[in-house]
GROMACS .gro file of N, CA and C in nm:
model
  210
    1ARG      N    1  -1.180   3.767  -2.850
    1ARG     CA    2  -1.134   3.807  -2.982
    1ARG      C    3  -1.056   3.699  -3.052
    2GLN      N    4  -0.980   3.623  -2.975
    2GLN     CA    5  -0.898   3.518  -3.035
    2GLN      C    6  -0.908   3.393  -2.950
    3ARG      N    7  -0.870   3.285  -3.009
    3ARG     CA    8  -0.860   3.159  -2.935
    3ARG      C    9  -0.716   3.112  -2.941
    4GLY      N   10  -0.673   3.055  -2.835
    4GLY     CA   11  -0.536   3.007  -2.829
    4GLY      C   12  -0.495   2.991  -2.685
    5MET      N   13  -0.368   2.969  -2.666
    5MET     CA   14  -0.319   2.955  -2.530
    5MET      C   15  -0.215   3.062  -2.502
    6ILE      N   16  -0.198   3.088  -2.376
    6ILE     CA   17  -0.097   3.184  -2.334
    6ILE      C   18  -0.012   3.116  -2.227
    7TRP      N   19   0.117   3.112  -2.251
    7TRP     CA   20   0.212   3.067  -2.150
    7TRP      C   21   0.288   3.191  -2.107
    8ALA      N   22   0.312   3.205  -1.980
    8ALA     CA   23   0.385   3.323  -1.932
    8ALA      C   24   0.474   3.283  -1.816
    9PHE      N   25   0.584   3.355  -1.804
    9PHE     CA   26   0.671   3.338  -1.688
    9PHE      C   27   0.736   3.472  -1.657
   10ASP      N   28   0.768   3.489  -1.529
   10ASP     CA   29   0.833   3.612  -1.483
   10ASP      C   30   0.980   3.585  -1.458
   11VAL      N   31   1.060   3.684  -1.489
   11VAL     CA   32   1.203   3.678  -1.461
   11VAL      C   33   1.228   3.762  -1.336
   12ARG      N   34   1.296   3.706  -1.241
   12ARG     CA   35   1.323   3.779  -1.116
   12ARG      C   36   1.397   3.908  -1.145
   13GLU      N   37   1.361   4.009  -1.068
   13GLU     CA   38   1.421   4.141  -1.086
   13GLU      C   39   1.572   4.136  -1.074
   14ALA      N   40   1.623   4.057  -0.982
   14ALA     CA   41   1.768   4.046  -0.961
   14ALA      C   42   1.839   3.991  -1.085
   15HIS      N   43   1.769   3.912  -1.165
   15HIS     CA   44   1.829   3.853  -1.285
   15HIS      C   45   1.801   3.935  -1.411
   16ALA      N   46   1.691   4.006  -1.413
   16ALA     CA   47   1.647   4.075  -1.534
   16ALA      C   48   1.740   4.189  -1.575
   17GLY      N   49   1.780   4.269  -1.480
   17GLY     CA   50   1.866   4.382  -1.512
   17GLY      C   51   1.788   4.495  -1.578
   18VAL      N   52   1.862   4.591  -1.626
   18VAL     CA   53   1.806   4.712  -1.686
   18VAL      C   54   1.752   4.683  -1.826
   19ARG      N   55   1.634   4.736  -1.855
   19ARG     CA   56   1.570   4.728  -1.989
   19ARG      C   57   1.558   4.583  -2.037
   20PHE      N   58   1.517   4.496  -1.947
   20PHE     CA   59   1.506   4.353  -1.980
   20PHE      C   60   1.417   4.330  -2.101
   21ALA      N   61   1.299   4.391  -2.103
   21ALA     CA   62   1.203   4.366  -2.212
   21ALA      C   63   1.265   4.397  -2.348
   22GLU      N   64   1.332   4.509  -2.359
   22GLU     CA   65   1.394   4.548  -2.485
   22GLU      C   66   1.505   4.451  -2.524
   23ARG      N   67   1.590   4.418  -2.428
   23ARG     CA   68   1.701   4.327  -2.458
   23ARG      C   69   1.650   4.188  -2.495
   24PHE      N   70   1.547   4.140  -2.423
   24PHE     CA   71   1.491   4.009  -2.453
   24PHE      C   72   1.429   4.007  -2.592
   25HIS      N   73   1.354   4.110  -2.623
   25HIS     CA   74   1.289   4.118  -2.755
   25HIS      C   75   1.392   4.110  -2.868
   26LEU      N   76   1.497   4.188  -2.857
   26LEU     CA   77   1.600   4.189  -2.961
   26LEU      C   78   1.673   4.055  -2.970
   27ALA      N   79   1.704   3.995  -2.855
   27ALA     CA   80   1.771   3.865  -2.855
   27ALA      C   81   1.680   3.757  -2.911
   28ALA      N   82   1.552   3.763  -2.879
   28ALA     CA   83   1.457   3.665  -2.932
   28ALA      C   84   1.451   3.673  -3.083
   29ARG      N   85   1.448   3.792  -3.137
   29ARG     CA   86   1.447   3.808  -3.284
   29ARG      C   87   1.571   3.746  -3.345
   30ALA      N   88   1.686   3.764  -3.280
   30ALA     CA   89   1.811   3.704  -3.329
   30ALA      C   90   1.805   3.552  -3.326
   31HIS      N   91   1.721   3.496  -3.236
   31HIS     CA   92   1.705   3.352  -3.226
   31HIS      C   93   1.583   3.301  -3.305
   32GLY      N   94   1.525   3.386  -3.389
   32GLY     CA   95   1.416   3.344  -3.476
   32GLY      C   96   1.278   3.348  -3.412
   33LEU      N   97   1.264   3.422  -3.302
   33LEU     CA   98   1.134   3.431  -3.235
   33LEU      C   99   1.084   3.574  -3.236
   34LEU      N  100   0.954   3.589  -3.237
   34LEU     CA  101   0.893   3.721  -3.225
   34LEU      C  102   0.818   3.723  -3.092
   35ILE      N  103   0.888   3.770  -2.989
   35ILE     CA  104   0.833   3.773  -2.854
   35ILE      C  105   0.862   3.911  -2.797
   36ARG      N  106   0.759   3.974  -2.743
   36ARG     CA  107   0.780   4.104  -2.680
   36ARG      C  108   0.730   4.097  -2.537
   37PRO      N  109   0.823   4.084  -2.442
   37PRO     CA  110   0.781   4.079  -2.302
   37PRO      C  111   0.727   4.214  -2.256
   38ILE      N  112   0.650   4.210  -2.151
   38ILE     CA  113   0.601   4.331  -2.086
   38ILE      C  114   0.667   4.334  -1.949
   39GLY      N  115   0.754   4.430  -1.931
   39GLY     CA  116   0.830   4.436  -1.807
   39GLY      C  117   0.921   4.314  -1.796
   40ARG      N  118   0.904   4.239  -1.688
   40ARG     CA  119   0.984   4.117  -1.667
   40ARG      C  120   0.904   3.992  -1.695
   41THR      N  121   0.785   4.007  -1.753
   41THR     CA  122   0.700   3.892  -1.785
   41THR      C  123   0.711   3.861  -1.933
   42VAL      N  124   0.742   3.736  -1.962
   42VAL     CA  125   0.753   3.689  -2.100
   42VAL      C  126   0.628   3.609  -2.132
   43TYR      N  127   0.559   3.648  -2.237
   43TYR     CA  128   0.436   3.581  -2.279
   43TYR      C  129   0.461   3.506  -2.410
   44LEU      N  130   0.417   3.383  -2.414
   44LEU     CA  131   0.423   3.304  -2.537
   44LEU      C  132   0.280   3.269  -2.575
   45MET      N  133   0.245   3.289  -2.700
   45MET     CA  134   0.110   3.260  -2.746
   45MET      C  135   0.114   3.168  -2.868
   46PRO      N  136   0.146   3.042  -2.843
   46PRO     CA  137   0.155   2.948  -2.956
   46PRO      C  138   0.015   2.909  -3.006
   47PRO      N  139   0.007   2.862  -3.128
   47PRO     CA  140  -0.122   2.818  -3.181
   47PRO      C  141  -0.165   2.686  -3.117
   48TYR      N  142  -0.294   2.656  -3.128
   48TYR     CA  143  -0.344   2.528  -3.078
   48TYR      C  144  -0.279   2.411  -3.151
   49VAL      N  145  -0.255   2.427  -3.279
   49VAL     CA  146  -0.197   2.321  -3.360
   49VAL      C  147  -0.046   2.325  -3.341
   50LEU      N  148   0.000   2.247  -3.245
   50LEU     CA  149   0.140   2.250  -3.207
   50LEU      C  150   0.186   2.107  -3.187
   51ASN      N  151   0.287   2.065  -3.265
   51ASN     CA  152   0.335   1.928  -3.247
   51ASN      C  153   0.461   1.928  -3.160
   52ASP      N  154   0.510   1.811  -3.130
   52ASP     CA  155   0.626   1.797  -3.042
   52ASP      C  156   0.749   1.870  -3.096
   53GLU      N  157   0.765   1.868  -3.226
   53GLU     CA  158   0.880   1.934  -3.288
   53GLU      C  159   0.872   2.086  -3.267
   54HIS      N  160   0.755   2.142  -3.282
   54HIS     CA  161   0.737   2.286  -3.260
   54HIS      C  162   0.760   2.324  -3.114
   55VAL      N  163   0.710   2.242  -3.023
   55VAL     CA  164   0.730   2.267  -2.880
   55VAL      C  165   0.879   2.266  -2.847
   56ALA      N  166   0.951   2.167  -2.899
   56ALA     CA  167   1.095   2.157  -2.873
   56ALA      C  168   1.169   2.278  -2.931
   57TYR      N  169   1.132   2.319  -3.051
   57TYR     CA  170   1.194   2.436  -3.115
   57TYR      C  171   1.171   2.561  -3.031
   58LEU      N  172   1.047   2.583  -2.990
   58LEU     CA  173   1.014   2.700  -2.911
   58LEU      C  174   1.088   2.700  -2.778
   59ALA      N  175   1.089   2.587  -2.709
   59ALA     CA  176   1.158   2.578  -2.580
   59ALA      C  177   1.307   2.603  -2.596
   60GLU      N  178   1.367   2.543  -2.697
   60GLU     CA  179   1.511   2.560  -2.721
   60GLU      C  180   1.546   2.706  -2.747
   61ARG      N  181   1.466   2.770  -2.829
   61ARG     CA  182   1.493   2.910  -2.864
   61ARG      C  183   1.469   3.005  -2.747
   62VAL      N  184   1.367   2.979  -2.667
   62VAL     CA  185   1.341   3.063  -2.550
   62VAL      C  186   1.455   3.049  -2.449
   63VAL      N  187   1.501   2.928  -2.426
   63VAL     CA  188   1.614   2.907  -2.333
   63VAL      C  189   1.740   2.975  -2.387
   64ALA      N  190   1.764   2.963  -2.516
   64ALA     CA  191   1.882   3.028  -2.575
   64ALA      C  192   1.872   3.180  -2.560
   65THR      N  193   1.752   3.234  -2.577
   65THR     CA  194   1.732   3.377  -2.560
   65THR      C  195   1.757   3.419  -2.416
   66LEU      N  196   1.701   3.343  -2.323
   66LEU     CA  197   1.723   3.375  -2.181
   66LEU      C  198   1.872   3.368  -2.146
   67ASN      N  199   1.941   3.267  -2.195
   67ASN     CA  200   2.084   3.254  -2.165
   67ASN      C  201   2.164   3.371  -2.221
   68SER      N  202   2.124   3.422  -2.335
   68SER     CA  203   2.198   3.533  -2.393
   68SER      C  204   2.168   3.667  -2.327
   69VAL      N  205   2.053   3.676  -2.259
   69VAL     CA  206   2.013   3.802  -2.198
   69VAL      C  207   2.047   3.809  -2.049
   70LEU      N  208   2.039   3.696  -1.982
   70LEU     CA  209   2.060   3.697  -1.836
   70LEU      C  210   2.207   3.686  -1.800
   0.00000   0.00000   0.00000
């Protein structure tokens, strides 16, 4: 149906805590990202057209989101 890439990572249960997906989603929105994890798995689906600046932005925001949630 679509073309693109999917990056995914799992957060260990010991670190995720209660309602991780909901908390991560809300924190990601506060950091300018629209990401909705499923359970403890975070999926990123960036476009094929991605430059170094976009990759750095995405990585920085995902790390900031993880730091605020974990």
